[in-house]
mmCIF file with all atom_site columns, C-alpha atoms in Angstrom:
data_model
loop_
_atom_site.group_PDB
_atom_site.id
_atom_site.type_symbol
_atom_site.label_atom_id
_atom_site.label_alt_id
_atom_site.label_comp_id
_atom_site.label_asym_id
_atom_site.label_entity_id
_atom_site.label_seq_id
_atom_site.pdbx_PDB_ins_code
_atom_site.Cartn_x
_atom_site.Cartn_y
_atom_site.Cartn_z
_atom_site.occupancy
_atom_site.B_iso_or_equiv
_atom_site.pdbx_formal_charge
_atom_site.auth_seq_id
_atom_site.auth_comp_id
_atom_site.auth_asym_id
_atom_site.auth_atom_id
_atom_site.pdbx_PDB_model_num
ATOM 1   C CA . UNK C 1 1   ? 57.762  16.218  30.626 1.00 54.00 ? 20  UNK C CA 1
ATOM 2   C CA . UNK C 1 2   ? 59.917  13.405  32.217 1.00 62.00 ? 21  UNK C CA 1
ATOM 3   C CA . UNK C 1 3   ? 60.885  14.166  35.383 1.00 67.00 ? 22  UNK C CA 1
ATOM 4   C CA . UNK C 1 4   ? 62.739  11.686  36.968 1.00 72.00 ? 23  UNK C CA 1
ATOM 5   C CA . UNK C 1 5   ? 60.968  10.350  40.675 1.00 70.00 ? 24  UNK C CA 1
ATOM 6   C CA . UNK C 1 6   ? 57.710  11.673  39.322 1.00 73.00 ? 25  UNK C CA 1
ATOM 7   C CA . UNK C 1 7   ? 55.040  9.128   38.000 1.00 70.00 ? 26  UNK C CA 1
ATOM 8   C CA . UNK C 1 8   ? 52.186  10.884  36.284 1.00 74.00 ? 27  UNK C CA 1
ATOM 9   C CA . UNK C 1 9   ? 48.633  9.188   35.779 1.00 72.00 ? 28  UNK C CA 1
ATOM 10  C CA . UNK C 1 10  ? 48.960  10.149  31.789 1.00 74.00 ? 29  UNK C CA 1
ATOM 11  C CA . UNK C 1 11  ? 52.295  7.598   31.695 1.00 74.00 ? 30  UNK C CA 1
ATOM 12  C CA . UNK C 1 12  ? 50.380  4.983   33.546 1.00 77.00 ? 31  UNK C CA 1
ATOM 13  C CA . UNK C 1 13  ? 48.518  1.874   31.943 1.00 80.00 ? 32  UNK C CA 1
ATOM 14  C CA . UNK C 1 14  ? 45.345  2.974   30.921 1.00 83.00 ? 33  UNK C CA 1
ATOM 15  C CA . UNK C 1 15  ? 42.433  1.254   33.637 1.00 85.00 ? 34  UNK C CA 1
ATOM 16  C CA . UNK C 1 16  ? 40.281  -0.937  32.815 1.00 85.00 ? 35  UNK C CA 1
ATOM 17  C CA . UNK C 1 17  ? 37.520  -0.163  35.113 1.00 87.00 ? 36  UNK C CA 1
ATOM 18  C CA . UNK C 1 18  ? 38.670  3.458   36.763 1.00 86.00 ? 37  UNK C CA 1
ATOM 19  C CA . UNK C 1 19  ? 36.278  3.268   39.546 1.00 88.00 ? 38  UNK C CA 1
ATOM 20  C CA . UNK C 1 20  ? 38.286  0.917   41.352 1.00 90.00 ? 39  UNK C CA 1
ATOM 21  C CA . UNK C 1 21  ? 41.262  2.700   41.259 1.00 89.00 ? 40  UNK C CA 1
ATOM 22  C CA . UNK C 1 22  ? 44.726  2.147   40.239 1.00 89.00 ? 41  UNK C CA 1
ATOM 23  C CA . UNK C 1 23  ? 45.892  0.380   43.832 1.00 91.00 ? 42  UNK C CA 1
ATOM 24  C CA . UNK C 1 24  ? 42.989  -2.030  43.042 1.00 93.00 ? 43  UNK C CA 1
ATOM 25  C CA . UNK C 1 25  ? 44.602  -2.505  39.800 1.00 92.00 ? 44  UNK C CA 1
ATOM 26  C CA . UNK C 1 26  ? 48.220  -3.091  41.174 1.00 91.00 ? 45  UNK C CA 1
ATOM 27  C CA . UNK C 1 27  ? 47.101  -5.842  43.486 1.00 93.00 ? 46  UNK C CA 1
ATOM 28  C CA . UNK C 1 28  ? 45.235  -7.700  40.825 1.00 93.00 ? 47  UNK C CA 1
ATOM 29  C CA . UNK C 1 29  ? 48.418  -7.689  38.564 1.00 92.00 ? 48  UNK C CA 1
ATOM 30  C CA . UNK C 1 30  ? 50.287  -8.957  41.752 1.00 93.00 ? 49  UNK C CA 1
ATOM 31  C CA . UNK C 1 31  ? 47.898  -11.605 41.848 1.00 93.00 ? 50  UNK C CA 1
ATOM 32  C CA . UNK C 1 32  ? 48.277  -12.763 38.299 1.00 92.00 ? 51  UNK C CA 1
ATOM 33  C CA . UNK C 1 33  ? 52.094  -13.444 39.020 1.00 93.00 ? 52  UNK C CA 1
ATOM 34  C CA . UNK C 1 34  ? 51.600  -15.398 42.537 1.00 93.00 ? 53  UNK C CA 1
ATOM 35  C CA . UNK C 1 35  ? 53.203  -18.891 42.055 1.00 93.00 ? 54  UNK C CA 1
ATOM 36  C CA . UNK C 1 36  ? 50.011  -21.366 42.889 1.00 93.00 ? 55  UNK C CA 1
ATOM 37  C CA . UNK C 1 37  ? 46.560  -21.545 41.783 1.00 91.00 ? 56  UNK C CA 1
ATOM 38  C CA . UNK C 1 38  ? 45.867  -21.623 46.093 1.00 93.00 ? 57  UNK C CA 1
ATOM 39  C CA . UNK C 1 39  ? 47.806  -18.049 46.788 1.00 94.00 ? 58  UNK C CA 1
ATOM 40  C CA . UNK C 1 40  ? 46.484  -16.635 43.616 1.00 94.00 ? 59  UNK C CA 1
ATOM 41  C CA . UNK C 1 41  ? 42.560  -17.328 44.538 1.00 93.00 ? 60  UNK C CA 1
ATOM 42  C CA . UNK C 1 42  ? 42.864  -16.337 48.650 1.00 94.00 ? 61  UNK C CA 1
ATOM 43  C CA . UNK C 1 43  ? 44.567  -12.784 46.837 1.00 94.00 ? 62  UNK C CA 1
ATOM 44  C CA . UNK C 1 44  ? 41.711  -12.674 44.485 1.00 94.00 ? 63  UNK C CA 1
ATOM 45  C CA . UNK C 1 45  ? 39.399  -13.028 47.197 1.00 94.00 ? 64  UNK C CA 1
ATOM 46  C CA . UNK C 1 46  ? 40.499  -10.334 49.803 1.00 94.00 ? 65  UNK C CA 1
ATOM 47  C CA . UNK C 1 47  ? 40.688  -8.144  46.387 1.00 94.00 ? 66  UNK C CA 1
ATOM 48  C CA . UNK C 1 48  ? 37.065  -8.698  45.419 1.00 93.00 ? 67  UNK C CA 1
ATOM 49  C CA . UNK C 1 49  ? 36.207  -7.779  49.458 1.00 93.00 ? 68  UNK C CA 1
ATOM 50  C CA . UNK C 1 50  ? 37.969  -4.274  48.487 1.00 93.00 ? 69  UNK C CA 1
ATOM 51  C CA . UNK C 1 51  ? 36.227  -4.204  45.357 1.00 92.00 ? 70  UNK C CA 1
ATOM 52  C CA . UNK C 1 52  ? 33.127  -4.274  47.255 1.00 92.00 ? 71  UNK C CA 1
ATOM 53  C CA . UNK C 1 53  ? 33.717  -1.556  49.266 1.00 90.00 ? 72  UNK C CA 1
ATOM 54  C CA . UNK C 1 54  ? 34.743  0.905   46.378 1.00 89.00 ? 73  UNK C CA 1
ATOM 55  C CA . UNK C 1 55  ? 31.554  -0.119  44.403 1.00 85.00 ? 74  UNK C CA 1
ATOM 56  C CA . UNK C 1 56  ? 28.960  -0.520  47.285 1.00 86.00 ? 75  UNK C CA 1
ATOM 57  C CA . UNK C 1 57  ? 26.045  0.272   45.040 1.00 88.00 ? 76  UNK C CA 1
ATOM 58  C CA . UNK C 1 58  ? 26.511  -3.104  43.255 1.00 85.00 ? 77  UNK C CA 1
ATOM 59  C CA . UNK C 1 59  ? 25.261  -4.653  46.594 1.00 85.00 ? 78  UNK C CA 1
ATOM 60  C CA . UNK C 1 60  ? 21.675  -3.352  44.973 1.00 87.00 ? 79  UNK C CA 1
ATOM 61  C CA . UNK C 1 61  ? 21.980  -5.727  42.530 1.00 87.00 ? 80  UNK C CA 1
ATOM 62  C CA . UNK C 1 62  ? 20.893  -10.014 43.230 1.00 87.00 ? 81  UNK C CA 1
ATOM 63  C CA . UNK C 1 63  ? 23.726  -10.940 41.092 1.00 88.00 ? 82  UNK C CA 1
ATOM 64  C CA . UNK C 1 64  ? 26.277  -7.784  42.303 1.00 90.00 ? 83  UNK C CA 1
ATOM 65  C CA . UNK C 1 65  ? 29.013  -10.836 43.665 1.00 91.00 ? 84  UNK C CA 1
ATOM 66  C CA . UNK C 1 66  ? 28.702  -12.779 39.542 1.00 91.00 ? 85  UNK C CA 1
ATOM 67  C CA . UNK C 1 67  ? 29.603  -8.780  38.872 1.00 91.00 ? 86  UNK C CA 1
ATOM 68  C CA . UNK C 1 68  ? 32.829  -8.163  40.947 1.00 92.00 ? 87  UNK C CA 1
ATOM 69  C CA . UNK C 1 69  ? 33.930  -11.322 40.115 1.00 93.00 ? 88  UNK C CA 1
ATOM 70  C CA . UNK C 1 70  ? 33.154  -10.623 36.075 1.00 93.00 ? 89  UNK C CA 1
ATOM 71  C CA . UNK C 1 71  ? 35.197  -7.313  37.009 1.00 92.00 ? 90  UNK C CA 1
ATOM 72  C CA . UNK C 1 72  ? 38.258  -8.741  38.589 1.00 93.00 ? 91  UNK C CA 1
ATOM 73  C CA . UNK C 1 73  ? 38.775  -11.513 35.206 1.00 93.00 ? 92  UNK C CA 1
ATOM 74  C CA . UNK C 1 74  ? 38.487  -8.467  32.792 1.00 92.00 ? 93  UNK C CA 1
ATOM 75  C CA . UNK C 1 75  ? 40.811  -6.148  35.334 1.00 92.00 ? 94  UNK C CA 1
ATOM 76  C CA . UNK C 1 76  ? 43.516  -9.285  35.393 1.00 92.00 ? 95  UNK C CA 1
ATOM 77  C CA . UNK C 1 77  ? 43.017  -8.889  31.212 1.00 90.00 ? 96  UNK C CA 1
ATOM 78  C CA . UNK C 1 78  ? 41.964  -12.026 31.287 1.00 89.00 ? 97  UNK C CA 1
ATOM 79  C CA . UNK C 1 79  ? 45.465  -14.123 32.806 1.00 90.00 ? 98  UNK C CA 1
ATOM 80  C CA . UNK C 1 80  ? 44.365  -14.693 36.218 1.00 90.00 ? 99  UNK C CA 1
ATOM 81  C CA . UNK C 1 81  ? 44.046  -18.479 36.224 1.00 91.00 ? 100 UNK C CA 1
ATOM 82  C CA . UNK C 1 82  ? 42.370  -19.553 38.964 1.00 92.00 ? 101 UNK C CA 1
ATOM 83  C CA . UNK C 1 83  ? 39.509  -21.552 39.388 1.00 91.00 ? 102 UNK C CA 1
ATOM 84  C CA . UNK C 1 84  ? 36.815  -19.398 39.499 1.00 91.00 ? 103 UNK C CA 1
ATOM 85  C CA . UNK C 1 85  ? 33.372  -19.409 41.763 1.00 91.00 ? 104 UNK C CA 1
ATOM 86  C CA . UNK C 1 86  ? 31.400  -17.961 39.060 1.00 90.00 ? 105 UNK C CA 1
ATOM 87  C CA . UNK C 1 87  ? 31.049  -18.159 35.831 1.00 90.00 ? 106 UNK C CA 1
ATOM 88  C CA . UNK C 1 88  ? 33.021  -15.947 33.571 1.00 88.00 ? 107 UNK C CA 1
ATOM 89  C CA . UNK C 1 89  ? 32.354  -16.804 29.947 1.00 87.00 ? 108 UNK C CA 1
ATOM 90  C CA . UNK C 1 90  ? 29.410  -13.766 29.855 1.00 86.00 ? 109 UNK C CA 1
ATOM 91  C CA . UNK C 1 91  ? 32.313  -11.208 31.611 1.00 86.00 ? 110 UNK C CA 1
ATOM 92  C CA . UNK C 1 92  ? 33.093  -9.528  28.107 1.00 84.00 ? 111 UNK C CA 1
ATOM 93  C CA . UNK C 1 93  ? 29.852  -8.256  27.451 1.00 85.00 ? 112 UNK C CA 1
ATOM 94  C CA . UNK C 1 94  ? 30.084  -5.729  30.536 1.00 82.00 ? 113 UNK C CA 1
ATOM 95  C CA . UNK C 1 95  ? 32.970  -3.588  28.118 1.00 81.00 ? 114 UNK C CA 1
ATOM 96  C CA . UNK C 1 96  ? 30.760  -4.081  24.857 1.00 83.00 ? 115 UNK C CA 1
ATOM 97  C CA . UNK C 1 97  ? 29.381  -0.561  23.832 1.00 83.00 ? 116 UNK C CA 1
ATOM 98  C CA . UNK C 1 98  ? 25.898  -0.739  22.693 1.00 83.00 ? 117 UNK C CA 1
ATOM 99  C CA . UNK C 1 99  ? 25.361  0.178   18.737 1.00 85.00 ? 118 UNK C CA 1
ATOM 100 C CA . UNK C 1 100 ? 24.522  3.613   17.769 1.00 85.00 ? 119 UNK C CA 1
ATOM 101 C CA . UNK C 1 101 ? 20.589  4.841   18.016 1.00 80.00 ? 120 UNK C CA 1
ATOM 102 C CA . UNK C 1 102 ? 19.107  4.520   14.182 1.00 78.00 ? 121 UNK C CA 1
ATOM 103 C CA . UNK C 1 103 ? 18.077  7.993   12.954 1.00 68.00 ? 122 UNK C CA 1
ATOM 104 C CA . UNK C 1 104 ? 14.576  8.152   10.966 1.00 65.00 ? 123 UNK C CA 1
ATOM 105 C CA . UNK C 1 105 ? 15.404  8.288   7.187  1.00 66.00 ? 124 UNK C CA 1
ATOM 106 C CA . UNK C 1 106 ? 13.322  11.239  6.054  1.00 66.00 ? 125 UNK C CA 1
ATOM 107 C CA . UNK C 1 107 ? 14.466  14.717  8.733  1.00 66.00 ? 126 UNK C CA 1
ATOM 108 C CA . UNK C 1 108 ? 12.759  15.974  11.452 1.00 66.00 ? 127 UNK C CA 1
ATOM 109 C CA . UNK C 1 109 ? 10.694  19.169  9.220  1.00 74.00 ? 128 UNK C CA 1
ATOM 110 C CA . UNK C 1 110 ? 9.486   20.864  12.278 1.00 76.00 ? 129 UNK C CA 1
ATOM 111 C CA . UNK C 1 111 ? 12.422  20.851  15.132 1.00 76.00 ? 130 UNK C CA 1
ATOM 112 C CA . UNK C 1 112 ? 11.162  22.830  17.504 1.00 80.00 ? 131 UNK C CA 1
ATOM 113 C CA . UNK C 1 113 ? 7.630   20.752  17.554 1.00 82.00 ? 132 UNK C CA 1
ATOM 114 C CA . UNK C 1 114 ? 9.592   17.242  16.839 1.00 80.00 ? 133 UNK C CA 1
ATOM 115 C CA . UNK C 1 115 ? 8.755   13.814  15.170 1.00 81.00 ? 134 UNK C CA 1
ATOM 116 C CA . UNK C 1 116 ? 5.474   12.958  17.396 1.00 86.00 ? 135 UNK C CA 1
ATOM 117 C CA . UNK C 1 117 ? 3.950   16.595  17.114 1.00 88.00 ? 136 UNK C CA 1
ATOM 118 C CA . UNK C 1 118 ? 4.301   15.810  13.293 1.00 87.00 ? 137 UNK C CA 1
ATOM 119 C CA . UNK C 1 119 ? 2.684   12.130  13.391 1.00 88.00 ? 138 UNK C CA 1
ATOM 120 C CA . UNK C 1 120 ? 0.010   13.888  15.624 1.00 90.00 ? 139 UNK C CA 1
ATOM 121 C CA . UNK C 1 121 ? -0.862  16.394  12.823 1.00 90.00 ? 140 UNK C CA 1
ATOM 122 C CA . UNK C 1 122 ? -1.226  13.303  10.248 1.00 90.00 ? 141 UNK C CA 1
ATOM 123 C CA . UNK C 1 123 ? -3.267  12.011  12.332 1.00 92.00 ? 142 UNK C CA 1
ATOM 124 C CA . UNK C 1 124 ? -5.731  14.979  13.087 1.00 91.00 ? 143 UNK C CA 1
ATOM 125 C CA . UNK C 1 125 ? -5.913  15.537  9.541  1.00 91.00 ? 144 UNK C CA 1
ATOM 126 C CA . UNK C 1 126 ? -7.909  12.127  9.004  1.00 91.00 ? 145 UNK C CA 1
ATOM 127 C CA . UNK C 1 127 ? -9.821  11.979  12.241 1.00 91.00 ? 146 UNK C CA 1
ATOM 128 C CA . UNK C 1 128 ? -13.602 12.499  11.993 1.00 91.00 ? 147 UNK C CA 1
ATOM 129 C CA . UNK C 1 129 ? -15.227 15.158  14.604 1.00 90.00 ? 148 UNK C CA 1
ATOM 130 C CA . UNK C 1 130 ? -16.029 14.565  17.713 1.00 91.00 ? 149 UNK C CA 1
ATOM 131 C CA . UNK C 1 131 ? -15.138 14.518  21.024 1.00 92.00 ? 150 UNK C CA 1
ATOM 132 C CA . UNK C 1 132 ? -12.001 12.231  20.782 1.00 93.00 ? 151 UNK C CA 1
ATOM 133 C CA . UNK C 1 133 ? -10.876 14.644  18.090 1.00 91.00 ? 152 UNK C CA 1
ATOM 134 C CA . UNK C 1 134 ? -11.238 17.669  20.090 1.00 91.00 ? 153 UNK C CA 1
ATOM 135 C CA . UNK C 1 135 ? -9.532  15.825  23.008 1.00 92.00 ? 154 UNK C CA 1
ATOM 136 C CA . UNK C 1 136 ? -6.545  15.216  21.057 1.00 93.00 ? 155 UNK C CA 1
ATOM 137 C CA . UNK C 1 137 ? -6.615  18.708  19.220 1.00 92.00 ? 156 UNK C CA 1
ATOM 138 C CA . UNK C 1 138 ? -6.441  19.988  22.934 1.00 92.00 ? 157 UNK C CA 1
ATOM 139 C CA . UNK C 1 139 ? -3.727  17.779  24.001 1.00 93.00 ? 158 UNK C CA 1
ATOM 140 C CA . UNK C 1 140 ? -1.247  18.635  21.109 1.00 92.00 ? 159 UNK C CA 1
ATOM 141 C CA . UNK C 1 141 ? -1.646  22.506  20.993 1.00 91.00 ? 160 UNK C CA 1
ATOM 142 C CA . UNK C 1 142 ? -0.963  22.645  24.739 1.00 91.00 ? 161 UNK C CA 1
ATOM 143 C CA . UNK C 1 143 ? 2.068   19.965  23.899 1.00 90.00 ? 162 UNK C CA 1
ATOM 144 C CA . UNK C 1 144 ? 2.581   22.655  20.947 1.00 89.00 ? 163 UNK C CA 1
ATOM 145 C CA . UNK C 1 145 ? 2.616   25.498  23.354 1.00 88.00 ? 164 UNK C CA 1
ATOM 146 C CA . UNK C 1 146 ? 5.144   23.557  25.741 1.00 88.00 ? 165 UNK C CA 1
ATOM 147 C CA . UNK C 1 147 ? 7.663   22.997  22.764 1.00 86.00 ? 166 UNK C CA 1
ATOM 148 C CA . UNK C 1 148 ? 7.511   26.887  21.554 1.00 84.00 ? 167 UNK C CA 1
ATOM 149 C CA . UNK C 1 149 ? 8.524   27.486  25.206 1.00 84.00 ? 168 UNK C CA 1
ATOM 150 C CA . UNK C 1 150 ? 11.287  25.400  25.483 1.00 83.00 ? 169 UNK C CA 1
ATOM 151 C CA . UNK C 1 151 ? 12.549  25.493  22.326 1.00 79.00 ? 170 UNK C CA 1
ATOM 152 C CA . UNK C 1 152 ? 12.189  29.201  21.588 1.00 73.00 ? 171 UNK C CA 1
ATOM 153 C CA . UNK C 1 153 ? 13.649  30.062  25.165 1.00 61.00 ? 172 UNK C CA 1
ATOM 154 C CA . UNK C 1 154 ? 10.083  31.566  26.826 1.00 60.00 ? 173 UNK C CA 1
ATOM 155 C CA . UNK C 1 155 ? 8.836   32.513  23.625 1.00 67.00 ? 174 UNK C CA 1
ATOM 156 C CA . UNK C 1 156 ? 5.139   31.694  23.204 1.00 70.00 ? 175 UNK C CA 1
ATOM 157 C CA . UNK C 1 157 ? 2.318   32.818  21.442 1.00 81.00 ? 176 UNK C CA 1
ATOM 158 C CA . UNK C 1 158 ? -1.294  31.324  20.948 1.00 85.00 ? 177 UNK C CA 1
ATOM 159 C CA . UNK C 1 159 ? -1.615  32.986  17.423 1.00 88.00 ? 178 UNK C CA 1
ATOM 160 C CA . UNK C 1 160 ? 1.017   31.165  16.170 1.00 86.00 ? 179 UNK C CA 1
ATOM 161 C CA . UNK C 1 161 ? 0.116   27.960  17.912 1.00 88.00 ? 180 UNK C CA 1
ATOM 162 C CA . UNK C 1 162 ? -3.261  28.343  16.240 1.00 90.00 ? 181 UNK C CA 1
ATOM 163 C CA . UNK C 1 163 ? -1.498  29.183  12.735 1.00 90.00 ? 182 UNK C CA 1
ATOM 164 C CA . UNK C 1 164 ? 0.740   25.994  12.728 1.00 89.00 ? 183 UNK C CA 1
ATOM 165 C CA . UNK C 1 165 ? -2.278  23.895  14.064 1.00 91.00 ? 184 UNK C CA 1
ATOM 166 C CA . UNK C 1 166 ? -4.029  24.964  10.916 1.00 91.00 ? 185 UNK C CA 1
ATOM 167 C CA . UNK C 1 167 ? -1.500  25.193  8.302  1.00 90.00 ? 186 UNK C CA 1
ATOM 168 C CA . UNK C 1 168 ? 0.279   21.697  9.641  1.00 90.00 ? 187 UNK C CA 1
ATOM 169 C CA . UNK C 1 169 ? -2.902  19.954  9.445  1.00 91.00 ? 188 UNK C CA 1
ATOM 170 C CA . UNK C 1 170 ? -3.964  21.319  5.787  1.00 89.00 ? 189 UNK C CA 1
ATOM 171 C CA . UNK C 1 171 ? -6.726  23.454  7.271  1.00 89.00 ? 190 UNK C CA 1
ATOM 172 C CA . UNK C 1 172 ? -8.808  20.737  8.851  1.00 90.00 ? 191 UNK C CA 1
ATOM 173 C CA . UNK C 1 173 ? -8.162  22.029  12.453 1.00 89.00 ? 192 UNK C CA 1
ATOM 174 C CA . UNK C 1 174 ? -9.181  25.323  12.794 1.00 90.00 ? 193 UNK C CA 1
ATOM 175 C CA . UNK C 1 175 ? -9.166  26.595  16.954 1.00 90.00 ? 194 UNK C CA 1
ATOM 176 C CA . UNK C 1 176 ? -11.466 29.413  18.174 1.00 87.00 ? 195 UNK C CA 1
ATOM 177 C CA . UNK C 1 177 ? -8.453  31.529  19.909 1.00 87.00 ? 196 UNK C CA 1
ATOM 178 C CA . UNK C 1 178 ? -11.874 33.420  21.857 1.00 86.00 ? 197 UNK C CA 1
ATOM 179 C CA . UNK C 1 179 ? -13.222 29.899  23.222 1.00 87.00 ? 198 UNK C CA 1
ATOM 180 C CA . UNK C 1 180 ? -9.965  28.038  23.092 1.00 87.00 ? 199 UNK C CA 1
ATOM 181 C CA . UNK C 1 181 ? -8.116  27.607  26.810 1.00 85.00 ? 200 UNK C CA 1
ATOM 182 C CA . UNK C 1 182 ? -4.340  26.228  26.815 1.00 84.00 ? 201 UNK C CA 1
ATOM 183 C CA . UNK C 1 183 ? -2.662  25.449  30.081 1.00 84.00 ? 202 UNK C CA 1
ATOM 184 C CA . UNK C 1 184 ? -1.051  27.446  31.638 1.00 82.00 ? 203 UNK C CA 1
ATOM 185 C CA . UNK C 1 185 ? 2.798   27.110  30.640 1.00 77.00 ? 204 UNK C CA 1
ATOM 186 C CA . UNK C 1 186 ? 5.267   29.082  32.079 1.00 74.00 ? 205 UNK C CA 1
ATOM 187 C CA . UNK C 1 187 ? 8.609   30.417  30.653 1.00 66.00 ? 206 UNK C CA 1
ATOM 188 C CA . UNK C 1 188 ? 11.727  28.584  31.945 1.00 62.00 ? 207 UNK C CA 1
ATOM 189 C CA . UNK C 1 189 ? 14.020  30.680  34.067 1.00 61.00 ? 208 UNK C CA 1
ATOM 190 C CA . UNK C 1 190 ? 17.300  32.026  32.959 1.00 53.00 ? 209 UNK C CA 1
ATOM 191 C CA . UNK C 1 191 ? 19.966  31.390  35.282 1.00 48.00 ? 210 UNK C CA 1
ATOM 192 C CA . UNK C 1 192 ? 21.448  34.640  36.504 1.00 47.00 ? 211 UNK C CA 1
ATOM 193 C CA . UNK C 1 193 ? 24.702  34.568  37.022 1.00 47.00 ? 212 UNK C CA 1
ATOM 194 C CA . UNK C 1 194 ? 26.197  36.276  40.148 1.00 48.00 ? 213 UNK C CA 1
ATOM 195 C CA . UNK C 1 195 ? 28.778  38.471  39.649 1.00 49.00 ? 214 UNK C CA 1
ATOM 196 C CA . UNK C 1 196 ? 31.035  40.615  42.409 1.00 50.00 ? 215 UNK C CA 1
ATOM 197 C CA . UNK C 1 197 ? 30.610  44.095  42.359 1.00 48.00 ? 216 UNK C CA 1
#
């Protein structure tokens, strides 16, 4: 829809860095076409004083004024010639995206325990008894128990713990369900949604 007087955000420029806002954006292209190098730099620094105050947190930082200044060259798309009190070469790096997370080769065969829960039962299956043994035997049925809750939405049963502790681990950890004593783990609670009546 063109309606003439009317100047939607969708038929603007696309921003470079939206959380400074478009006005921030108009006075930096303003900048960029002031005649001297003089002009151009006092205009870039009353903008990087806004810039501040639209992006306090960046005061948090040691190196937050090296940031709004790496901001305002890659907001000017790079034509704002001035000579600048920081150096700018590193600027680009702030818009690279980082590369994807690798995913294991082989599939997770157990989702609901995950990758660790599975190394864990390798493990247990070659451990000799004893006390560090039990420790750890301890530590990942109660991790177990935590897992069946959150992924199975509350659901949670020591049985089955004790089943998949056994079967998972070829046998070799067998737990006592009589002597055996998980945390206690408590179901998650369902939002309830409130409705008018």
């Amino acid at each position: 829809m063109d309606i003439k007087g009317l100047d939607y955000n969708t038929q603007r420029e696309k921003l470079v860095m939206s959380e400074y806002g478009r006005e921030i954006q108009k006075m930096i292209e303003i900048a960029c076409e002031l005649p001297t190098k003089e002009e151009r730099l006092n205009c870039a620094q009353t903008i990087i004083k806004l810039m501040e105050t639209k992006n306090p947190q960046l005061k948090e930082n040691d190196d937050f004024e090296q940031t709004l200044w790496n901001h305002l060259y890659l907001m000017s798309h790079r034509e704002l010639e001035i000579d600048w009190p920081f150096d700018i070469s590193e600027a680009d790096s702030i818009l690279t995206k980082p590369q994807p997370m690798k995913l294991p080769k082989d599939g997770v065969r157990l989702r609901h325990y995950g990758r660790l829960i599975e190394e864990l039962f390798e493990k247990l299956k070659t451990m000799p008894e004893g006390e560090e043994r039990d420790t750890l035997v301890r530590y990942t049925a109660n991790q177990m128990k935590r897992d069946l809750v959150q992924y199975g939405h509350g659901y949670m049963d020591d049985e089955r713990i004790a089943d998949d502790l056994a079967r998972f681990t070829d046998g070799v950890i067998q737990i006592d369900l009589n002597t055996f004593k998980f945390e206690k783990v408590s179901a998650p609670e369902e939002k309830k949604s409130k409705k008018k009546k």
